[in-house]
Coordinates of C-alpha atoms and ligand atoms in Angstrom, one line a residue:
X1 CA -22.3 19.3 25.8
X2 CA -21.9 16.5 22.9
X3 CA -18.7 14.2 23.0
X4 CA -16.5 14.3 20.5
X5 CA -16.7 11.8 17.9
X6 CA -13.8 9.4 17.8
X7 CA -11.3 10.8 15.3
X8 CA -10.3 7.7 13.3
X9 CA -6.9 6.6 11.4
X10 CA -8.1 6.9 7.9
X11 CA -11.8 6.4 7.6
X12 CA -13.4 6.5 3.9
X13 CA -14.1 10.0 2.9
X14 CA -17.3 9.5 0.7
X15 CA -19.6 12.4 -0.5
X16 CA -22.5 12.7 -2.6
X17 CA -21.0 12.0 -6.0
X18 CA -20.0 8.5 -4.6
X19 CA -23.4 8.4 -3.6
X20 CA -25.1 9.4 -6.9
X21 CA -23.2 7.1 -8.9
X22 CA -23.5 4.4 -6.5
X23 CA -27.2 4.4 -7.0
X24 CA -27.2 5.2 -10.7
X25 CA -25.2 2.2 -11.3
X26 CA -27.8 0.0 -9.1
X27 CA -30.7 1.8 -10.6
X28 CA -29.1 0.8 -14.4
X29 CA -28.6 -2.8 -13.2
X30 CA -25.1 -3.1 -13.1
X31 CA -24.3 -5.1 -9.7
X32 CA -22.3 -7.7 -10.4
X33 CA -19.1 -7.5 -12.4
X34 CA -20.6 -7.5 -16.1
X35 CA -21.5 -4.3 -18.0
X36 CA -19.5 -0.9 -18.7
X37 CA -19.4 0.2 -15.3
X38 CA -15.9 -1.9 -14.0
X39 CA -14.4 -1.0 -17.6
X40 CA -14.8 2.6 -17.0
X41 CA -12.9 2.6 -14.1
X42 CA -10.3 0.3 -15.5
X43 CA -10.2 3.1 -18.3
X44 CA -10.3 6.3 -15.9
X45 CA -7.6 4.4 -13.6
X46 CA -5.3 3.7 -16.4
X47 CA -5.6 7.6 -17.6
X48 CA -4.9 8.8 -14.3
X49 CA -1.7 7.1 -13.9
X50 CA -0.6 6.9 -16.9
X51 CA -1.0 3.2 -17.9
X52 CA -1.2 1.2 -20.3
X53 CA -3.5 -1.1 -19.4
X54 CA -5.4 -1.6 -16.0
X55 CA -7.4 -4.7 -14.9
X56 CA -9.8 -4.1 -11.5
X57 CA -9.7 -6.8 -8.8
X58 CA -11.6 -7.9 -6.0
X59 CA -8.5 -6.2 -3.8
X60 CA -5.0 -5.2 -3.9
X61 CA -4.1 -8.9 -2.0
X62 CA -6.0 -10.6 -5.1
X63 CA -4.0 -8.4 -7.9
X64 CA -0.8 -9.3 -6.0
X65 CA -2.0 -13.0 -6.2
X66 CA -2.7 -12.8 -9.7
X67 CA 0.3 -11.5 -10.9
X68 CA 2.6 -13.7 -9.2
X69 CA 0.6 -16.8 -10.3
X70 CA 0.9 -15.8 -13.4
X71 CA 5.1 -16.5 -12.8
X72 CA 4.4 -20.2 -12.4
X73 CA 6.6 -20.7 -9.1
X74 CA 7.5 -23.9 -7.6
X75 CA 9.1 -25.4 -4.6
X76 CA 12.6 -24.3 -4.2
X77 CA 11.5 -20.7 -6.2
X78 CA 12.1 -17.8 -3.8
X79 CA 10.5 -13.9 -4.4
X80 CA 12.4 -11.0 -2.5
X81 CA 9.8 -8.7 -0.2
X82 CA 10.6 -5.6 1.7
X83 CA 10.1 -6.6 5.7
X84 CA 8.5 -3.2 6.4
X85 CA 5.2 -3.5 4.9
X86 CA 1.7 -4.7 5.3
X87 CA 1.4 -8.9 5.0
X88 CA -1.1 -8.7 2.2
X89 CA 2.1 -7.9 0.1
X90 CA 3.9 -11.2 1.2
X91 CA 1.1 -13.5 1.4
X92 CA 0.5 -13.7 -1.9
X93 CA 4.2 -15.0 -2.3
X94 CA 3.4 -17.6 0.0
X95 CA 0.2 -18.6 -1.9
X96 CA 1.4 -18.7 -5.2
X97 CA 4.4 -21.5 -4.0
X98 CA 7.5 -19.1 -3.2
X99 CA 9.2 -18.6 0.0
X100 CA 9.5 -14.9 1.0
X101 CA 13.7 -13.2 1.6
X102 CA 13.4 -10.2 3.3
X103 CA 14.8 -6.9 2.5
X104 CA 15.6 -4.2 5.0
X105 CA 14.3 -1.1 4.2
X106 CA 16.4 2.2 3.3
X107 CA 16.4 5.1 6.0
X108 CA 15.7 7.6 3.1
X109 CA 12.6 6.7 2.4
X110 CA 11.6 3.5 4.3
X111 CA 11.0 1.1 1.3
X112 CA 13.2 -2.0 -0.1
X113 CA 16.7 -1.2 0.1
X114 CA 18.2 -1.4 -3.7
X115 CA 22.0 -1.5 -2.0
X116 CA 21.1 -4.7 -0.1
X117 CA 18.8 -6.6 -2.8
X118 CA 21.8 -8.2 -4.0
X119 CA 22.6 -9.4 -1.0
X120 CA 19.6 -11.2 -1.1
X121 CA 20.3 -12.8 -4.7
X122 CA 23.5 -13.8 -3.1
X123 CA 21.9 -15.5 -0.2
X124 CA 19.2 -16.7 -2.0
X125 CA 21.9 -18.9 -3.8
X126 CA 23.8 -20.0 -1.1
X127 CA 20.2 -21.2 0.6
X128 CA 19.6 -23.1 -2.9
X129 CA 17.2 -20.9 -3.6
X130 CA 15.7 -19.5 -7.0
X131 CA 14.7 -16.0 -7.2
X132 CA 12.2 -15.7 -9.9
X133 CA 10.6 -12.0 -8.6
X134 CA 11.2 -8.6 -6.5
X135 CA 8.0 -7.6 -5.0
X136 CA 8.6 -4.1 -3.5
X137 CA 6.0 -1.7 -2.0
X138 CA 5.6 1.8 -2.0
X139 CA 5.1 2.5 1.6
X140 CA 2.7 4.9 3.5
X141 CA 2.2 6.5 -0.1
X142 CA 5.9 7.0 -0.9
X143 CA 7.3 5.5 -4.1
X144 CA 10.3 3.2 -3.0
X145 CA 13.6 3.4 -6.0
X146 CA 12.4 1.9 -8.5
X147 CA 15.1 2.2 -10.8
X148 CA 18.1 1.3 -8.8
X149 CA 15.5 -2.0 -7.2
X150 CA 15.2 -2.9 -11.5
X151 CA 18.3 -2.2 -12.2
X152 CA 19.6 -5.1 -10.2
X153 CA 16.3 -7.3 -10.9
X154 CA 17.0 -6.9 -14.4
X155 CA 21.2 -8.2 -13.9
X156 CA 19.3 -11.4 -12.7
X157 CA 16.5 -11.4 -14.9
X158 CA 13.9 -11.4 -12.9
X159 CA 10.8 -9.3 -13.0
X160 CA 9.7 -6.5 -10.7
X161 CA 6.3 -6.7 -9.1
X162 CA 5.5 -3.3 -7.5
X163 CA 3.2 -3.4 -4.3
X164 CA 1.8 0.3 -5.0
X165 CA -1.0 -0.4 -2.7
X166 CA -0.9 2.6 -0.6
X167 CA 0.6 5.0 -3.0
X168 CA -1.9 6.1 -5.7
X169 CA -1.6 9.1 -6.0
X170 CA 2.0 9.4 -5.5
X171 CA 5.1 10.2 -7.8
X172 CA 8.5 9.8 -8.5
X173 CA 9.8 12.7 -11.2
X174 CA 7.0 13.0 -11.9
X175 CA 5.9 9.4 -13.3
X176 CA 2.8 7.7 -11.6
X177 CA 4.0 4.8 -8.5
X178 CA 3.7 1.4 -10.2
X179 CA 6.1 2.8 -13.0
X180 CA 9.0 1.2 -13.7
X181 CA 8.0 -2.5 -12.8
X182 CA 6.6 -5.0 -15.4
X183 CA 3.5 -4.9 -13.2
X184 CA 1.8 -2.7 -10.0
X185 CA -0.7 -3.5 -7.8
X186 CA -3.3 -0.8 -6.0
X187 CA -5.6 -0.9 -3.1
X188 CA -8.8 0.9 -2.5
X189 CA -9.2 -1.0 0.8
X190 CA -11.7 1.2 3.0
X191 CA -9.1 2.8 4.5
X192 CA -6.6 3.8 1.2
X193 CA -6.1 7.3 0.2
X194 CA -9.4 6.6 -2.4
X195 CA -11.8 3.3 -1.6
X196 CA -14.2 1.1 -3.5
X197 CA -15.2 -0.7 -0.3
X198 CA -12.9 -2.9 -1.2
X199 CA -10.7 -3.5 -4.5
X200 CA -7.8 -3.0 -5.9
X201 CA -6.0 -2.9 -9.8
X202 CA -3.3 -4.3 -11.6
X203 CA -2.0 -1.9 -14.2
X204 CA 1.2 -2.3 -16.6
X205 CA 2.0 -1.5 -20.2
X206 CA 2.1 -4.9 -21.1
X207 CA -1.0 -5.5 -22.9
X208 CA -0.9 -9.3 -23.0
X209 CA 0.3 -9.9 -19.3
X210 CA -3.2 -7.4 -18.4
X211 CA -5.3 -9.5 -20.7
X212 CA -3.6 -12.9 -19.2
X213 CA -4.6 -11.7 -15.7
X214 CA -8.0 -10.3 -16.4
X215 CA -8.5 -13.7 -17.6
X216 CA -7.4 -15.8 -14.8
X217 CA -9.1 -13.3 -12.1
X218 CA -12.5 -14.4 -14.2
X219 CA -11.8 -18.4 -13.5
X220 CA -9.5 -18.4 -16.7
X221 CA -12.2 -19.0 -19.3
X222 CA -11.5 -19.2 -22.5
X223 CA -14.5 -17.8 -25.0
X224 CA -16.5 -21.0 -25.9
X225 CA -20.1 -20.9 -24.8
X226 CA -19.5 -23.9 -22.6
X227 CA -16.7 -22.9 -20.1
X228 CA -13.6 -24.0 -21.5
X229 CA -10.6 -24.5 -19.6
X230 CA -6.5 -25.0 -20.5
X231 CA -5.6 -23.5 -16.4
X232 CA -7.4 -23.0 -13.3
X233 CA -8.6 -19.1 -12.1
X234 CA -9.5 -17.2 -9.4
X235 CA -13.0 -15.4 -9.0
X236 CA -11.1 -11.7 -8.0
X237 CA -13.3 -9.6 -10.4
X238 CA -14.5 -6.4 -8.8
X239 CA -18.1 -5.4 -8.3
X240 CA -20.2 -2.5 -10.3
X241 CA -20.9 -1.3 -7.3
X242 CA -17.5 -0.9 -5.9
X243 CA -15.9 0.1 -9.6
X244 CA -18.9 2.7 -9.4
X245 CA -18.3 4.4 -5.8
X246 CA -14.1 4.6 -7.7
X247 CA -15.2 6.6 -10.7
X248 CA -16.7 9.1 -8.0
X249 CA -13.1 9.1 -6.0
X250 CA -10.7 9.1 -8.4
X251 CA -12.2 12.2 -9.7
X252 CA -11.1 13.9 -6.8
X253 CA -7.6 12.2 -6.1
X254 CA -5.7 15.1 -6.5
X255 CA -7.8 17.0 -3.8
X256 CA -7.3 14.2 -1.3
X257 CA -3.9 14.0 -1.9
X258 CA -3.4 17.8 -1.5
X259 CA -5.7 17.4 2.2
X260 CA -3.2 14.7 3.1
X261 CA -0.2 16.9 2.5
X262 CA -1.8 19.5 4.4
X263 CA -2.8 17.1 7.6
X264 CA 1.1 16.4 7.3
X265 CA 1.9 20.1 7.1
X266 CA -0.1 20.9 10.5
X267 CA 1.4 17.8 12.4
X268 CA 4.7 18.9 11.3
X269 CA 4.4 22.4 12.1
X270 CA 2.4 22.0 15.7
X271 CA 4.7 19.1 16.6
X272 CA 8.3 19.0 14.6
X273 CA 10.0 21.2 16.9
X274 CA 9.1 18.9 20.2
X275 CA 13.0 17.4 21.1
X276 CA 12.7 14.2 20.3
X277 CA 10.0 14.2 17.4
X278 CA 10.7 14.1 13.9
X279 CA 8.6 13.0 10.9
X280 CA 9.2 10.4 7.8
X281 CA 11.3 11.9 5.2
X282 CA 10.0 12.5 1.8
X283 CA 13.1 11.3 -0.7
X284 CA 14.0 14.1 -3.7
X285 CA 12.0 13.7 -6.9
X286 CA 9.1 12.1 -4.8
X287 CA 5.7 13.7 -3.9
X288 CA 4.9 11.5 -0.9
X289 CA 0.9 11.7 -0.7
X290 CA 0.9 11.2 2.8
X291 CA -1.7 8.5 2.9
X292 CA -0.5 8.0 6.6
X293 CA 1.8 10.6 8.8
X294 CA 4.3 8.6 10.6
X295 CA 6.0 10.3 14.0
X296 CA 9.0 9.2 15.2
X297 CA 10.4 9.8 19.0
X298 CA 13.9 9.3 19.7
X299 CA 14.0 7.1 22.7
X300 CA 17.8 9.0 23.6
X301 CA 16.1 12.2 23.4
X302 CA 12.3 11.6 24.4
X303 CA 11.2 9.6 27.4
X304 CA 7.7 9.2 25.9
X305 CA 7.3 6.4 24.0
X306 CA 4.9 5.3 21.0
X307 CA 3.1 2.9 22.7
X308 CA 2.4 5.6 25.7
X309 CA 1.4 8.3 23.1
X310 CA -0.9 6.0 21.3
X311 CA -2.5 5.2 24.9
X312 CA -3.3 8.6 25.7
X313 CA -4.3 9.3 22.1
X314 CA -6.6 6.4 22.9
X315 CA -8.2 8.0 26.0
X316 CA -9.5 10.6 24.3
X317 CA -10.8 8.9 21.3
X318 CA -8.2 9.0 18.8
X319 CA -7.2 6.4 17.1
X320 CA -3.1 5.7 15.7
X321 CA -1.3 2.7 15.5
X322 CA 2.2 1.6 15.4
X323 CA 4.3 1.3 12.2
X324 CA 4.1 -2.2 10.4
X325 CA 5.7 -4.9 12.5
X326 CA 8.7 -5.9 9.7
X327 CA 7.6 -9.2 8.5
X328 CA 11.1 -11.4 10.0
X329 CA 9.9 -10.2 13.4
X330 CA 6.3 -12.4 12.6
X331 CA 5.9 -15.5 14.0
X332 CA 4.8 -16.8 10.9
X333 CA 8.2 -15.7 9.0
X334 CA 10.4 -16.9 12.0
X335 CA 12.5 -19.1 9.5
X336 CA 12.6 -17.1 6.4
X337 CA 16.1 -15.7 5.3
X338 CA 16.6 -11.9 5.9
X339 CA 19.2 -8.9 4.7
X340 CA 19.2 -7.1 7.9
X341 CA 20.5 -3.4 8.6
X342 CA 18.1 -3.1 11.6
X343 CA 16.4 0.5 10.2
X344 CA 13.3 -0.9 10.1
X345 CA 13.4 -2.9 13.6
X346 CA 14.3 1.0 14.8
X347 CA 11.3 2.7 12.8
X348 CA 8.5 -0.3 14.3
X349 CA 10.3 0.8 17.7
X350 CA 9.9 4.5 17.7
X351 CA 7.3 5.1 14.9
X352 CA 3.3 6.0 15.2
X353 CA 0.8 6.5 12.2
X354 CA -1.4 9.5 13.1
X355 CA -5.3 9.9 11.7
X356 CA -4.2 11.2 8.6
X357 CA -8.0 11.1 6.7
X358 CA -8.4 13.1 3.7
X359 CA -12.3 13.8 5.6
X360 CA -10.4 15.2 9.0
X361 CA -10.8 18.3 9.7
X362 CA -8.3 21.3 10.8
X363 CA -10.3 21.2 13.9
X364 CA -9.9 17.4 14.3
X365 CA -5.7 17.4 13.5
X366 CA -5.7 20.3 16.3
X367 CA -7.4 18.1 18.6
X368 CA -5.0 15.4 18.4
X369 CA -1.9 18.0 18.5
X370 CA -3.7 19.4 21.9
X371 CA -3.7 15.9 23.4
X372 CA -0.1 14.9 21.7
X373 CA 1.3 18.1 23.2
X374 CA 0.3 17.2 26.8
X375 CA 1.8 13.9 26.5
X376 CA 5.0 15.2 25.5
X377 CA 5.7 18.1 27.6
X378 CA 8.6 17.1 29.9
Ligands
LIG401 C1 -3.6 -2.4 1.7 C2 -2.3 -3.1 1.4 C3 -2.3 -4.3 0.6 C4 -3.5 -5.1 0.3 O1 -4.5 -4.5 -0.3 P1 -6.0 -5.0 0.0 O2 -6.8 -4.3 -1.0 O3 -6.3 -4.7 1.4 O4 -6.0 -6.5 -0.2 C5 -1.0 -4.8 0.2 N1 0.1 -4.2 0.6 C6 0.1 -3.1 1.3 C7 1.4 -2.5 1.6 C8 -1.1 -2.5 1.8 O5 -1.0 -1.4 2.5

């Protein structure tokens, strides 16, 4: 009998059209960033969302980086971050001169929470503190509320930079994640709902804050022959190769969102009526791509635990992890300032991610619910 092969969170799901067009853009020369191959994707990105303008990066961290240096912050500037998300949305705050003020996040759909953000402003001024940005993210592929987050960005005049890194593909009435904010930034990290590898994209309507960033990810040059220079850049442009292996995936985004919905769908149906289990909600007027299922267990209802489901997931070969660690619970942010209603302390206490790859197979997502069943019959 063969083992099983390991069934992994979210592993790339490549096929042979990434493959053709890998080689056909090595066989055609293109394999560093110059030619037509990274504007193509820039192009096809921006259709599929609905941009404006799209510039491709090295990776969703360095669009993030990009963006906020662009907002010139200094000591004493502060930018407001959701606590439940994935550091490579905060770090770039840190990089680019700001101190982070974190956000709790909003039970109805797990992203910054719009009816404390001006909590935040208020504390941020007591502290001394300037705010001169929101950074939100769209979490686990869900768009966070936009409106009611720019709504009160806008009474302070202060800009809106969306972390959309793990929700392309995802909606809110309709409109493309990223909407509603000056600026968005996207991953296609190797394990995002589509990859390059590695890479990521800043898109906006604003035409000259796209060109401005293009620029400064390509070490700011200005166009003289001999490298001219008014600021210092970044080298975050993406490859060929990468842009190439994006064309190939975007062209099937709406499939691989449809195969996570579906993953969802069979967790929720095998599991959701186990006492104790229940699964994150999807908020009206948004189509939550499920880039990652998230299980809760209600410790008052459900002696099993995350942590003891993820070990025996483990055992068998099957690979989840817990929900984000909320950034004000890092050693690193020990002293920053935080709006706390304690939801997402609960959801990092009860909460597991489950392999939720658009490549798993019925087969696989049964596997897991055989061994997940096991573990939680009393
Ligand atoms: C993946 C991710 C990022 C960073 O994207 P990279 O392409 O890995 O740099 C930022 N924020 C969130 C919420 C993410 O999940």
């Amino acid at each position: 009998m063969t083992q099983a092969a390991r069934i992994p969170l979210s592993a790339p799901d490549m096929g042979a059209a990434e493959r053709a067009r890998l080689l056909r853009t090595f066989d055609d020369g293109w394999v560093s960033s110059a030619g037509p191959v990274v504007e193509a994707f820039e192009r096809a990105f921006a259709e599929a969302t609905g941009f404006a303008h799209a510039t491709a990066m090295s990776s969703g961290t360095a669009a993030l980086q990009v963006a906020l240096t662009m907002l010139d912050l200094r000591p004493g500037d502060a930018v407001i971050c959701p606590t439940l998300t994935f550091i490579g949305g905060v770090s770039p705050v840190v990089h680019a001169g700001a101190r982070p003020i974190f956000v709790d996040c909003a039970a109805s759909d797990w992203n910054l929470n719009p009816v404390l953000l001006e909590q935040a402003f208020d504390r941020a001024g007591a502290e001394g503190l300037t705010v001169r940005a929101v950074v939100p993210a769209d979490l686990y592929g869900q768009c966070c509320d936009i409106a009611a987050i720019r709504a009160v960005a806008d009474a302070h005049g202060v800009p809106v930079i969306l972390d959309s890194a793990e929700a392309v593909g995802a909606t809110f009435n309709g409109r493309h994640a990223g909407h509603g904010a000056q600026a968005a930034a996207f991953s296609f990290n190797g394990n995002k709902i589509i990859t390059t590898g590695g890479g990521g994209m800043l898109a906006s309507d604003d035409a000259d804050l796209i060109a401005r960033a293009r620029n400064l990810a390509a070490a700011a040059r200005l166009p003289a022959v001999h490298y001219e220079h008014a600021e210092v850049g970044f080298n975050y442009r993406m490859l060929s190769l990468a842009a190439a292996v994006g064309l190939a995936q975007l062209e099937t985004l709406e499939a691989r969102v449809a195969r996570r919905r579906a993953i969802f769908a069979r967790y929720q149906d095998r599991l959701g009526s186990h006492d104790g289990v229940a699964f994150a909600p999807e908020a009206p007027g948004r189509r939550h791509t499920r880039w990652l299922t998230v299980m809760l267990l209600d410790p008052e209802i459900t002696t099993v635990s995350p942590e003891h489901l993820r070990l025996a997931l483990e055992a068998a070969d099957i690979e989840a992890r817990p929900v984000w660690k909320p950034m004000h619970l890092q050693p690193v942010f020990r002293d920053a300032l935080m709006i706390n209603d304690r939801v997402a302390e609960v959801l990092f206490a009860t909460g597991l991610c489950l392999p939720s790859g658009s490549g798993l197979t019925d087969a696989d997502i049964d596997r897991v619910c055989d061994v997940m069943e096991a573990t939680l019959r009393p």
